[in-house]
C-alpha cells in the first residue's frame, strides 16, 4: 500500500475516447481525483490547445477537482476567465510573465494557486513562491505535448523541493506532470509526492479504473 494517499489527475488532452462526453463519463465513474487541463498558447510552448470556454463547458458535467495548468506566456489577463470557468486550482509557470501577480490574483479570487517549474529550470526559482502557493507542479517532460518520456533528472529536483518544503510548517503539495507510468510513479510516491498527472499512459489502458487503482496501490 502507498504510504501517502496519492492523488491522480487525469490529463484529458491525451484522451483516446471517442468524444469529450465519453471521456468525462469514464473519469467520473473512476477513482480519479482531478481532471488536468493543459492550456497552451503557441507562444510559451510550441502547441495550441483550448481556453476557458472549453473548461466551462465541462464544469456542469463533473464534480471532480479541476486542475488547470496554464502554459501561457502571460497568464495574468486570463486568470479571472479561468476562475469563472470553474477551475479549482490554477498553476502558472515560473518561466512565464507576471507569475507573482497571477498567483496573488488567483488567491484573491478564492482559488488554489500552483507554481510550475520546467525540467531545465533550477529549483531555486520556485523557492520565493512557497509562501504564496498551495502546490508546486514539477514538469517531468518539456511542456507542449503529451506522450513524451519522463526525464529522470527531475527526481533530484523533487527531492530538493521536498527538503525545502519541510522547512515550512504549512502544507504545500507537490504534483508531477509528464511521462508518468507505474514504474516512475512508484519512485515518486515513495519519495512523498502528493499528486501525479497521468495522460497517455492512463488513456491507453484497456481498463481505465483498474489502472487508477493500481496507481493508488503502488
Ligand atoms: C505536457 C502536459 C502534460 C501532459 C501529460 O505539456 O503538461 O500534462 O499532457 O501527458 P503524458 O502523461 O502523456 O505525458
Ligand atoms: Zn500539464
Coordinates of N, CA and C and ligand atoms in Angstrom, one line a residue:
X1 N 0.8 -1.2 0.0 CA 0.0 0.0 0.0 C 0.9 1.3 0.0
X2 N 0.4 2.3 -0.7 CA 1.1 3.5 -0.7 C 1.2 4.2 0.7
X3 N 2.3 4.8 1.0 CA 2.5 5.5 2.3 C 1.5 6.7 2.4
X4 N 1.5 7.4 1.3 CA 0.6 8.6 1.3 C -0.6 8.2 0.3
X5 N -1.6 9.0 0.4 CA -2.8 8.8 -0.4 C -2.6 9.5 -1.7
X6 N -2.0 8.9 -2.7 CA -1.7 9.6 -3.9 C -2.9 10.1 -4.7
X7 N -2.9 11.3 -5.1 CA -4.0 11.8 -5.9 C -3.6 11.6 -7.4
X8 N -4.6 11.3 -8.2 CA -4.4 11.1 -9.7 C -5.2 12.1 -10.4
X9 N -4.4 12.9 -11.3 CA -5.0 13.9 -12.1 C -5.0 13.5 -13.5
X10 N -6.1 13.2 -14.1 CA -6.2 12.6 -15.5 C -6.0 13.8 -16.5
X11 N -5.0 13.7 -17.3 CA -4.8 14.8 -18.3 C -5.6 14.6 -19.5
X12 N -6.8 15.2 -19.6 CA -7.8 14.9 -20.7 C -7.3 15.2 -22.1
X13 N -6.3 16.1 -22.2 CA -5.8 16.4 -23.6 C -5.3 15.1 -24.3
X14 N -5.0 14.1 -23.5 CA -4.4 12.8 -24.0 C -5.5 11.8 -24.3
X15 N -6.8 12.2 -24.2 CA -7.8 11.2 -24.3 C -7.8 10.5 -25.6
X16 N -8.2 9.2 -25.6 CA -8.3 8.5 -26.9 C -9.8 8.1 -27.0
X17 N -10.6 8.5 -26.1 CA -12.0 8.1 -26.2 C -12.7 8.9 -27.2
X18 N -13.8 8.4 -27.7 CA -14.5 8.9 -28.9 C -14.8 10.4 -28.8
X19 N -15.4 10.8 -27.7 CA -15.7 12.2 -27.6 C -15.4 12.7 -26.2
X20 N -15.6 14.0 -26.0 CA -15.2 14.5 -24.7 C -16.2 14.1 -23.6
X21 N -17.5 13.9 -24.0 CA -18.5 13.5 -23.1 C -18.2 12.1 -22.6
X22 N -17.8 11.3 -23.5 CA -17.4 9.9 -23.2 C -16.2 9.9 -22.2
X23 N -15.3 10.7 -22.5 CA -14.1 10.9 -21.6 C -14.5 11.3 -20.2
X24 N -15.3 12.3 -20.1 CA -15.7 12.8 -18.8 C -16.5 11.7 -18.1
X25 N -17.3 10.9 -18.8 CA -18.1 9.8 -18.1 C -17.1 8.8 -17.5
X26 N -16.1 8.4 -18.3 CA -15.1 7.4 -17.9 C -14.4 8.0 -16.6
X27 N -14.0 9.2 -16.6 CA -13.4 9.8 -15.5 C -14.3 9.9 -14.3
X28 N -15.5 10.4 -14.5 CA -16.5 10.5 -13.4 C -16.7 9.2 -12.7
X29 N -16.7 8.1 -13.4 CA -17.0 6.8 -12.8 C -15.8 6.2 -12.2
X30 N -14.6 6.8 -12.3 CA -13.4 6.2 -11.9 C -13.0 6.9 -10.5
X31 N -11.9 6.4 -10.0 CA -11.4 6.9 -8.7 C -10.4 8.1 -8.9
X32 N -10.3 8.6 -10.2 CA -9.5 9.7 -10.5 C -9.9 10.9 -9.5
X33 N -9.0 11.6 -9.0 CA -9.3 12.7 -8.1 C -9.5 14.0 -8.8
X34 N -8.7 14.2 -9.9 CA -8.7 15.5 -10.5 C -8.7 15.4 -12.1
X35 N -9.2 16.4 -12.7 CA -9.1 16.5 -14.2 C -8.1 17.6 -14.5
X36 N -7.0 17.2 -15.2 CA -5.9 18.1 -15.5 C -6.2 18.7 -16.9
X37 N -6.2 20.0 -17.0 CA -6.4 20.7 -18.3 C -5.1 21.4 -18.7
X38 N -4.6 21.1 -19.9 CA -3.4 21.7 -20.4 C -3.8 22.8 -21.3
X39 N -3.5 24.1 -20.9 CA -3.9 25.2 -21.7 C -2.6 25.8 -22.3
X40 N -2.5 25.7 -23.7 CA -1.3 26.1 -24.4 C -1.6 27.2 -25.4
X41 N -0.7 28.2 -25.5 CA -0.9 29.4 -26.3 C -0.1 29.5 -27.6
X42 N 0.7 28.5 -27.9 CA 1.5 28.5 -29.1 C 2.7 29.5 -29.0
X43 N 2.9 30.1 -27.9 CA 4.0 31.1 -27.7 C 4.9 30.6 -26.6
X44 N 4.3 30.3 -25.4 CA 5.1 29.8 -24.3 C 5.5 28.4 -24.6
X45 N 4.7 27.6 -25.3 CA 5.0 26.3 -25.8 C 4.6 26.2 -27.3
X46 N 5.3 25.3 -28.0 CA 5.0 25.2 -29.4 C 3.8 24.3 -29.8
X47 N 2.7 24.6 -29.1 CA 1.4 23.9 -29.4 C 0.3 24.7 -28.9
X48 N -0.9 24.5 -29.4 CA -2.1 25.3 -29.0 C -3.2 24.3 -28.6
X49 N -3.9 24.5 -27.5 CA -5.0 23.6 -27.1 C -6.3 24.4 -27.1
X50 N -6.7 24.8 -25.8 CA -8.1 25.4 -25.7 C -8.0 26.4 -24.6
X51 N -9.1 27.1 -24.4 CA -9.2 28.2 -23.4 C -10.3 28.0 -22.4
X52 N -10.7 29.0 -21.7 CA -11.6 28.9 -20.6 C -13.0 28.4 -21.0
X53 N -13.4 28.7 -22.3 CA -14.8 28.2 -22.7 C -14.9 26.7 -22.7
X54 N -13.8 26.1 -23.1 CA -13.8 24.6 -23.1 C -14.0 24.0 -21.7
X55 N -13.2 24.6 -20.8 CA -13.3 24.1 -19.4 C -14.7 24.4 -18.8
X56 N -15.2 25.6 -19.1 CA -16.5 25.9 -18.6 C -17.6 25.0 -19.1
X57 N -17.5 24.6 -20.4 CA -18.5 23.7 -21.0 C -18.5 22.3 -20.3
X58 N -17.4 22.0 -19.6 CA -17.3 20.6 -18.9 C -17.7 20.7 -17.5
X59 N -17.6 22.0 -16.9 CA -17.8 22.1 -15.5 C -19.1 21.5 -14.9
X60 N -20.2 21.7 -15.7 CA -21.5 21.1 -15.3 C -21.6 19.6 -15.3
X61 N -20.6 19.0 -15.9 CA -20.7 17.5 -16.1 C -19.8 16.7 -15.2
X62 N -19.1 17.4 -14.4 CA -18.2 16.7 -13.5 C -18.0 17.5 -12.1
X63 N -18.0 16.7 -11.1 CA -17.8 17.3 -9.8 C -16.3 17.1 -9.3
X64 N -15.5 16.5 -10.2 CA -14.1 16.3 -9.9 C -13.4 17.7 -9.7
X65 N -12.2 17.6 -9.1 CA -11.4 18.8 -8.9 C -10.8 19.2 -10.2
X66 N -11.0 20.5 -10.6 CA -10.4 20.9 -11.9 C -9.0 21.6 -11.7
X67 N -8.0 20.9 -12.3 CA -6.6 21.3 -12.1 C -6.2 21.9 -13.4
X68 N -6.0 23.2 -13.5 CA -5.8 23.9 -14.7 C -4.3 24.4 -14.8
X69 N -3.6 23.8 -15.8 CA -2.2 24.1 -16.0 C -2.0 25.1 -17.2
X70 N -1.6 26.3 -16.8 CA -1.6 27.4 -17.9 C -0.2 27.4 -18.4
X71 N 0.0 27.0 -19.7 CA 1.2 27.2 -20.4 C 1.1 28.4 -21.3
X72 N 1.0 29.6 -20.7 CA 0.8 30.8 -21.4 C 2.0 31.8 -21.1
X73 N 2.4 32.5 -22.1 CA 3.5 33.4 -22.0 C 3.1 34.5 -20.9
X74 N 1.8 35.0 -21.0 CA 1.4 35.9 -20.0 C 0.0 35.6 -19.5
X75 N -0.1 34.7 -18.4 CA -1.4 34.2 -17.9 C -2.2 35.3 -17.3
X76 N -1.6 36.3 -16.7 CA -2.3 37.3 -15.9 C -3.7 37.8 -16.4
X77 N -3.7 38.3 -17.6 CA -5.0 38.8 -18.1 C -6.1 37.8 -18.2
X78 N -5.8 36.5 -18.1 CA -6.8 35.4 -18.3 C -7.2 34.7 -17.1
X79 N -6.6 35.1 -15.9 CA -6.8 34.3 -14.7 C -8.3 34.4 -14.3
X80 N -8.9 35.5 -14.4 CA -10.3 35.7 -14.0 C -11.2 34.8 -14.8
X81 N -10.9 34.7 -16.1 CA -11.7 33.8 -17.0 C -11.6 32.4 -16.6
X82 N -10.4 31.9 -16.2 CA -10.3 30.5 -15.8 C -11.0 30.3 -14.4
X83 N -11.0 31.3 -13.6 CA -11.7 31.1 -12.3 C -13.2 31.0 -12.6
X84 N -13.7 31.9 -13.4 CA -15.1 31.9 -13.8 C -15.5 30.6 -14.5
X85 N -14.5 30.0 -15.2 CA -14.8 28.7 -15.9 C -14.9 27.5 -15.0
X86 N -14.5 27.7 -13.7 CA -14.7 26.6 -12.8 C -13.4 25.9 -12.3
X87 N -12.3 26.6 -12.5 CA -11.0 26.0 -12.1 C -11.0 25.9 -10.5
X88 N -10.5 24.8 -10.0 CA -10.3 24.8 -8.5 C -8.9 25.1 -8.2
X89 N -7.9 24.8 -9.1 CA -6.5 25.1 -8.9 C -6.0 25.6 -10.2
X90 N -5.3 26.7 -10.2 CA -4.7 27.3 -11.4 C -3.2 27.4 -11.2
X91 N -2.4 26.7 -12.1 CA -0.9 26.8 -11.9 C -0.3 27.5 -13.1
X92 N 0.6 28.4 -12.7 CA 1.3 29.2 -13.7 C 2.9 29.0 -13.6
X93 N 3.5 29.1 -14.7 CA 5.0 28.8 -14.8 C 5.8 29.9 -14.2
X94 N 6.9 29.4 -13.5 CA 8.0 30.4 -13.1 C 8.6 31.1 -14.2
X95 N 8.7 30.4 -15.4 CA 9.4 30.9 -16.6 C 8.5 31.9 -17.3
X96 N 7.2 32.0 -16.9 CA 6.3 32.9 -17.7 C 6.4 34.3 -17.1
X97 N 5.5 35.2 -17.7 CA 5.5 36.6 -17.2 C 4.5 36.8 -16.1
X98 N 4.7 37.7 -15.2 CA 3.7 38.1 -14.2 C 3.3 37.0 -13.3
X99 N 4.3 36.1 -12.9 CA 4.0 34.9 -12.1 C 3.4 35.3 -10.8
X100 N 4.1 36.2 -10.1 CA 3.7 36.6 -8.7 C 2.3 37.3 -8.8
X101 N 2.2 38.2 -9.7 CA 0.9 38.9 -9.8 C -0.3 37.9 -10.1
X102 N 0.0 36.9 -10.9 CA -1.0 35.9 -11.3 C -1.4 35.1 -10.0
X103 N -0.4 34.7 -9.3 CA -0.6 33.9 -8.1 C -1.5 34.6 -7.1
X104 N -1.1 35.9 -6.9 CA -1.8 36.7 -5.9 C -3.3 36.9 -6.4
X105 N -3.5 37.1 -7.7 CA -4.9 37.2 -8.2 C -5.7 35.9 -8.0
X106 N -5.0 34.8 -8.3 CA -5.7 33.5 -8.1 C -6.2 33.4 -6.7
X107 N -5.3 33.7 -5.7 CA -5.6 33.5 -4.3 C -6.7 34.5 -3.9
X108 N -6.6 35.7 -4.4 CA -7.6 36.7 -4.0 C -9.0 36.4 -4.6
X109 N -9.0 35.6 -5.6 CA -10.3 35.1 -6.2 C -10.8 33.8 -5.5
X110 N -10.1 33.4 -4.5 CA -10.5 32.3 -3.6 C -10.2 30.9 -4.2
X111 N -9.3 30.8 -5.1 CA -8.9 29.5 -5.7 C -7.5 29.1 -5.2
X112 N -7.2 27.8 -5.4 CA -5.9 27.3 -5.1 C -4.9 27.7 -6.2
X113 N -3.7 28.1 -5.8 CA -2.7 28.5 -6.8 C -1.5 27.6 -6.8
X114 N -1.0 27.3 -8.0 CA 0.2 26.5 -8.1 C 1.3 27.2 -8.9
X115 N 2.5 26.8 -8.6 CA 3.6 27.4 -9.4 C 4.2 26.2 -10.1
X116 N 4.6 26.3 -11.4 CA 5.1 25.2 -12.2 C 6.6 25.5 -12.6
X117 N 7.3 24.4 -12.6 CA 8.8 24.5 -12.9 C 9.1 23.5 -14.0
X118 N 9.8 24.0 -15.1 CA 10.2 23.2 -16.2 C 11.4 22.3 -15.8
X119 N 11.7 21.2 -16.6 CA 12.8 20.3 -16.2 C 14.1 21.0 -16.2
X120 N 14.4 22.0 -17.0 CA 15.7 22.6 -17.1 C 15.8 23.8 -16.1
X121 N 14.8 24.2 -15.4 CA 14.8 25.4 -14.5 C 15.3 24.9 -13.2
X122 N 16.2 25.8 -12.6 CA 16.8 25.5 -11.3 C 15.7 25.5 -10.2
X123 N 15.7 24.6 -9.3 CA 14.7 24.5 -8.2 C 14.6 25.8 -7.4
X124 N 15.8 26.5 -7.3 CA 15.8 27.7 -6.5 C 14.8 28.8 -7.0
X125 N 14.4 28.7 -8.3 CA 13.5 29.6 -8.8 C 12.1 29.5 -8.2
X126 N 11.7 28.4 -7.6 CA 10.4 28.3 -7.0 C 10.4 28.7 -5.6
X127 N 11.5 28.7 -5.0 CA 11.6 28.9 -3.5 C 10.9 30.2 -3.1
X128 N 11.0 31.3 -3.8 CA 10.4 32.6 -3.4 C 8.8 32.5 -3.4
X129 N 8.3 31.5 -4.1 CA 6.8 31.4 -4.2 C 6.2 30.5 -3.1
X130 N 7.0 29.8 -2.4 CA 6.5 28.8 -1.4 C 5.6 29.4 -0.4
X131 N 5.8 30.6 0.0 CA 4.9 31.2 1.0 C 3.5 31.6 0.4
X132 N 3.4 31.5 -0.9 CA 2.2 32.1 -1.5 C 1.3 31.0 -2.3
X133 N 1.9 29.8 -2.5 CA 1.2 28.8 -3.3 C 0.7 27.7 -2.4
X134 N -0.3 26.9 -3.0 CA -0.8 25.7 -2.4 C 0.0 24.5 -2.9
X135 N 0.5 24.6 -4.1 CA 1.1 23.5 -4.8 C 2.3 23.9 -5.6
X136 N 3.2 23.0 -5.8 CA 4.2 23.1 -6.9 C 4.0 22.0 -7.9
X137 N 4.0 22.4 -9.1 CA 3.8 21.4 -10.2 C 5.2 21.2 -10.9
X138 N 5.8 20.1 -10.8 CA 7.1 19.8 -11.3 C 6.9 19.1 -12.7
X139 N 7.4 19.8 -13.7 CA 7.3 19.2 -15.1 C 8.4 18.1 -15.2
X140 N 8.0 16.9 -15.6 CA 9.0 15.8 -15.9 C 9.1 15.5 -17.4
X141 N 8.6 16.4 -18.2 CA 8.8 16.5 -19.6 C 8.9 18.0 -20.0
X142 N 9.4 18.3 -21.1 CA 9.3 19.7 -21.6 C 7.9 20.0 -22.0
X143 N 7.2 21.0 -21.5 CA 5.8 21.2 -21.8 C 5.5 21.4 -23.2
X144 N 4.3 21.0 -23.6 CA 3.9 21.2 -25.0 C 3.1 20.0 -25.6
X145 N 3.5 18.8 -25.2 CA 2.9 17.6 -25.8 C 2.8 16.5 -24.8
X146 N 1.7 15.8 -24.9 CA 1.6 14.5 -24.1 C 2.4 13.4 -24.8
X147 N 2.5 12.3 -24.1 CA 3.1 11.1 -24.7 C 4.6 11.2 -24.8
X148 N 5.3 12.1 -24.0 CA 6.8 12.1 -24.0 C 7.3 11.2 -22.9
X149 N 8.6 11.0 -23.0 CA 9.3 10.2 -22.0 C 9.7 11.0 -20.7
X150 N 9.5 10.4 -19.6 CA 9.8 11.0 -18.3 C 11.3 11.3 -18.2
X151 N 11.7 12.5 -17.8 CA 13.1 12.9 -17.7 C 13.6 12.6 -16.3
X152 N 14.5 11.6 -16.1 CA 14.9 11.1 -14.8 C 15.5 12.1 -13.9
X153 N 16.2 13.1 -14.5 CA 17.0 14.1 -13.7 C 16.1 14.9 -12.8
X154 N 14.8 15.0 -13.1 CA 13.9 15.8 -12.2 C 13.7 15.2 -10.8
X155 N 14.0 13.9 -10.7 CA 13.9 13.3 -9.4 C 14.7 14.0 -8.3
X156 N 15.9 14.4 -8.7 CA 16.8 15.1 -7.9 C 16.2 16.4 -7.4
X157 N 15.6 17.1 -8.4 CA 14.9 18.4 -8.1 C 13.8 18.2 -7.1
X158 N 13.0 17.2 -7.4 CA 11.9 16.9 -6.5 C 12.3 16.7 -5.0
X159 N 13.4 15.9 -4.9 CA 14.0 15.7 -3.6 C 14.4 17.0 -2.9
X160 N 15.0 17.9 -3.7 CA 15.5 19.2 -3.1 C 14.2 20.0 -2.7
X161 N 13.2 19.9 -3.5 CA 12.0 20.6 -3.2 C 11.3 20.1 -2.0
X162 N 11.3 18.8 -1.8 CA 10.7 18.2 -0.6 C 11.4 18.6 0.6
X163 N 12.8 18.7 0.5 CA 13.6 19.1 1.6 C 13.3 20.6 2.0
X164 N 13.2 21.4 1.0 CA 12.9 22.8 1.2 C 11.5 23.0 1.9
X165 N 10.5 22.3 1.3 CA 9.2 22.4 1.8 C 9.1 22.0 3.3
X166 N 9.9 21.0 3.7 CA 9.9 20.5 5.1 C 10.2 21.6 6.1
X167 N 10.9 22.6 5.6 CA 11.2 23.7 6.5 C 10.0 24.6 6.8
X168 N 9.0 24.5 5.9 CA 7.8 25.3 6.1 C 6.8 24.6 7.0
X169 N 6.1 25.3 7.9 CA 5.1 24.5 8.6 C 3.7 24.3 8.0
X170 N 3.5 25.1 6.9 CA 2.3 24.9 6.2 C 2.5 23.9 5.0
X171 N 1.4 23.2 4.7 CA 1.5 22.1 3.7 C 1.4 22.6 2.3
X172 N 2.4 22.3 1.5 CA 2.4 22.6 0.1 C 2.5 21.3 -0.6
X173 N 1.5 21.0 -1.5 CA 1.5 19.8 -2.2 C 2.5 19.8 -3.4
X174 N 3.0 18.6 -3.7 CA 3.8 18.5 -4.9 C 3.1 17.6 -5.9
X175 N 3.0 18.1 -7.1 CA 2.4 17.3 -8.2 C 3.4 17.2 -9.3
X176 N 3.5 16.0 -10.0 CA 4.5 15.8 -11.0 C 3.7 15.5 -12.3
X177 N 4.2 16.1 -13.4 CA 3.5 16.1 -14.7 C 4.4 15.7 -15.9
X178 N 4.1 14.6 -16.5 CA 4.7 14.3 -17.8 C 5.4 12.9 -17.8
X179 N 4.9 12.0 -18.7 CA 5.5 10.7 -18.9 C 5.4 9.8 -17.7
X180 N 4.3 10.0 -16.9 CA 4.1 9.1 -15.7 C 3.6 7.8 -16.1
X181 N 4.2 6.7 -15.5 CA 3.8 5.4 -15.7 C 3.9 4.7 -14.3
X182 N 3.6 3.4 -14.2 CA 3.6 2.7 -12.9 C 5.0 2.7 -12.3
X183 N 6.1 2.6 -13.2 CA 7.4 2.5 -12.7 C 7.9 3.7 -12.0
X184 N 7.8 4.9 -12.7 CA 8.3 6.1 -12.1 C 7.3 6.6 -11.0
X185 N 6.0 6.2 -11.2 CA 5.1 6.6 -10.1 C 5.5 6.0 -8.8
X186 N 5.9 4.8 -8.8 CA 6.3 4.1 -7.5 C 7.4 4.9 -6.8
X187 N 8.4 5.3 -7.6 CA 9.5 6.1 -7.1 C 9.0 7.4 -6.5
X188 N 8.2 8.1 -7.2 CA 7.7 9.4 -6.8 C 6.8 9.3 -5.5
X189 N 6.0 8.3 -5.5 CA 5.1 8.1 -4.4 C 5.9 7.8 -3.1
X190 N 6.9 6.9 -3.3 CA 7.8 6.6 -2.1 C 8.5 7.8 -1.6
X191 N 8.8 8.8 -2.5 CA 9.5 10.0 -2.1 C 8.6 10.9 -1.3
X192 N 7.3 10.8 -1.5 CA 6.4 11.6 -0.8 C 5.6 12.6 -1.7
X193 N 5.7 12.4 -3.0 CA 4.9 13.3 -3.9 C 3.4 13.1 -3.6
X194 N 2.6 14.2 -3.7 CA 1.2 14.1 -3.4 C 0.3 13.8 -4.5
X195 N 0.7 14.2 -5.7 CA -0.3 14.0 -6.8 C 0.5 13.8 -8.1
X196 N -0.1 13.0 -9.0 CA 0.5 12.7 -10.3 C -0.4 13.0 -11.4
X197 N 0.1 13.7 -12.4 CA -0.7 13.9 -13.6 C -0.4 12.8 -14.6
X198 N -1.5 12.1 -15.0 CA -1.2 11.0 -16.0 C -2.1 11.2 -17.2
X199 N -1.4 11.2 -18.4 CA -2.1 11.4 -19.6 C -2.2 10.1 -20.4
X200 N -1.3 10.0 -21.4 CA -1.4 8.9 -22.4 C -1.3 7.5 -21.8
X201 N -0.5 7.4 -20.7 CA -0.3 6.0 -20.1 C -1.7 5.6 -19.6
X202 N -2.4 6.5 -19.0 CA -3.7 6.1 -18.4 C -4.8 5.8 -19.5
X203 N -4.8 6.7 -20.5 CA -5.9 6.6 -21.5 C -5.6 5.4 -22.5
X204 N -4.4 4.9 -22.5 CA -4.0 3.8 -23.3 C -4.3 2.4 -22.6
X205 N -4.7 2.5 -21.4 CA -5.0 1.2 -20.7 C -6.4 0.7 -21.1
X206 N -6.5 -0.6 -21.2 CA -7.9 -1.1 -21.6 C -8.9 -0.9 -20.4
X207 N -8.4 -1.1 -19.2 CA -9.3 -0.8 -18.0 C -8.8 0.4 -17.3
X208 N -9.4 1.5 -17.6 CA -9.1 2.8 -17.0 C -9.1 2.8 -15.5
X209 N -10.2 2.4 -14.9 CA -10.3 2.5 -13.5 C -9.4 1.5 -12.8
X210 N -9.1 0.4 -13.4 CA -8.2 -0.6 -12.8 C -6.8 0.0 -12.7
X211 N -6.4 0.8 -13.8 CA -5.1 1.4 -13.8 C -5.0 2.5 -12.7
X212 N -6.1 3.2 -12.5 CA -6.1 4.3 -11.4 C -5.9 3.6 -10.1
X213 N -6.6 2.5 -9.9 CA -6.5 1.7 -8.7 C -5.0 1.2 -8.5
X214 N -4.4 0.7 -9.6 CA -3.1 0.2 -9.5 C -2.1 1.4 -9.0
X215 N -2.3 2.6 -9.6 CA -1.5 3.7 -9.2 C -1.7 3.9 -7.7
X216 N -2.9 3.9 -7.2 CA -3.2 4.1 -5.8 C -2.7 3.1 -4.8
X217 N -2.4 1.9 -5.4 CA -1.9 0.8 -4.5 C -0.4 0.5 -4.7
X218 N 0.3 1.4 -5.4 CA 1.7 1.1 -5.7 C 2.5 1.2 -4.4
Ligands
LIG1 C1 2.7 18.5 -21.2 C2 1.4 18.5 -20.3 C3 1.1 17.2 -19.6 C4 0.8 16.1 -20.5 C5 0.8 14.8 -19.7 O1 2.8 19.7 -21.8 O2 1.6 19.5 -19.3 O3 0.1 17.4 -18.7 O4 -0.4 16.2 -21.1 O5 0.6 13.7 -20.6 P1 1.5 12.4 -20.5 O6 1.2 11.7 -19.3 O7 1.1 11.7 -21.8 O8 3.0 12.9 -20.6
LIG2 ZN1 0.1 19.6 -17.7

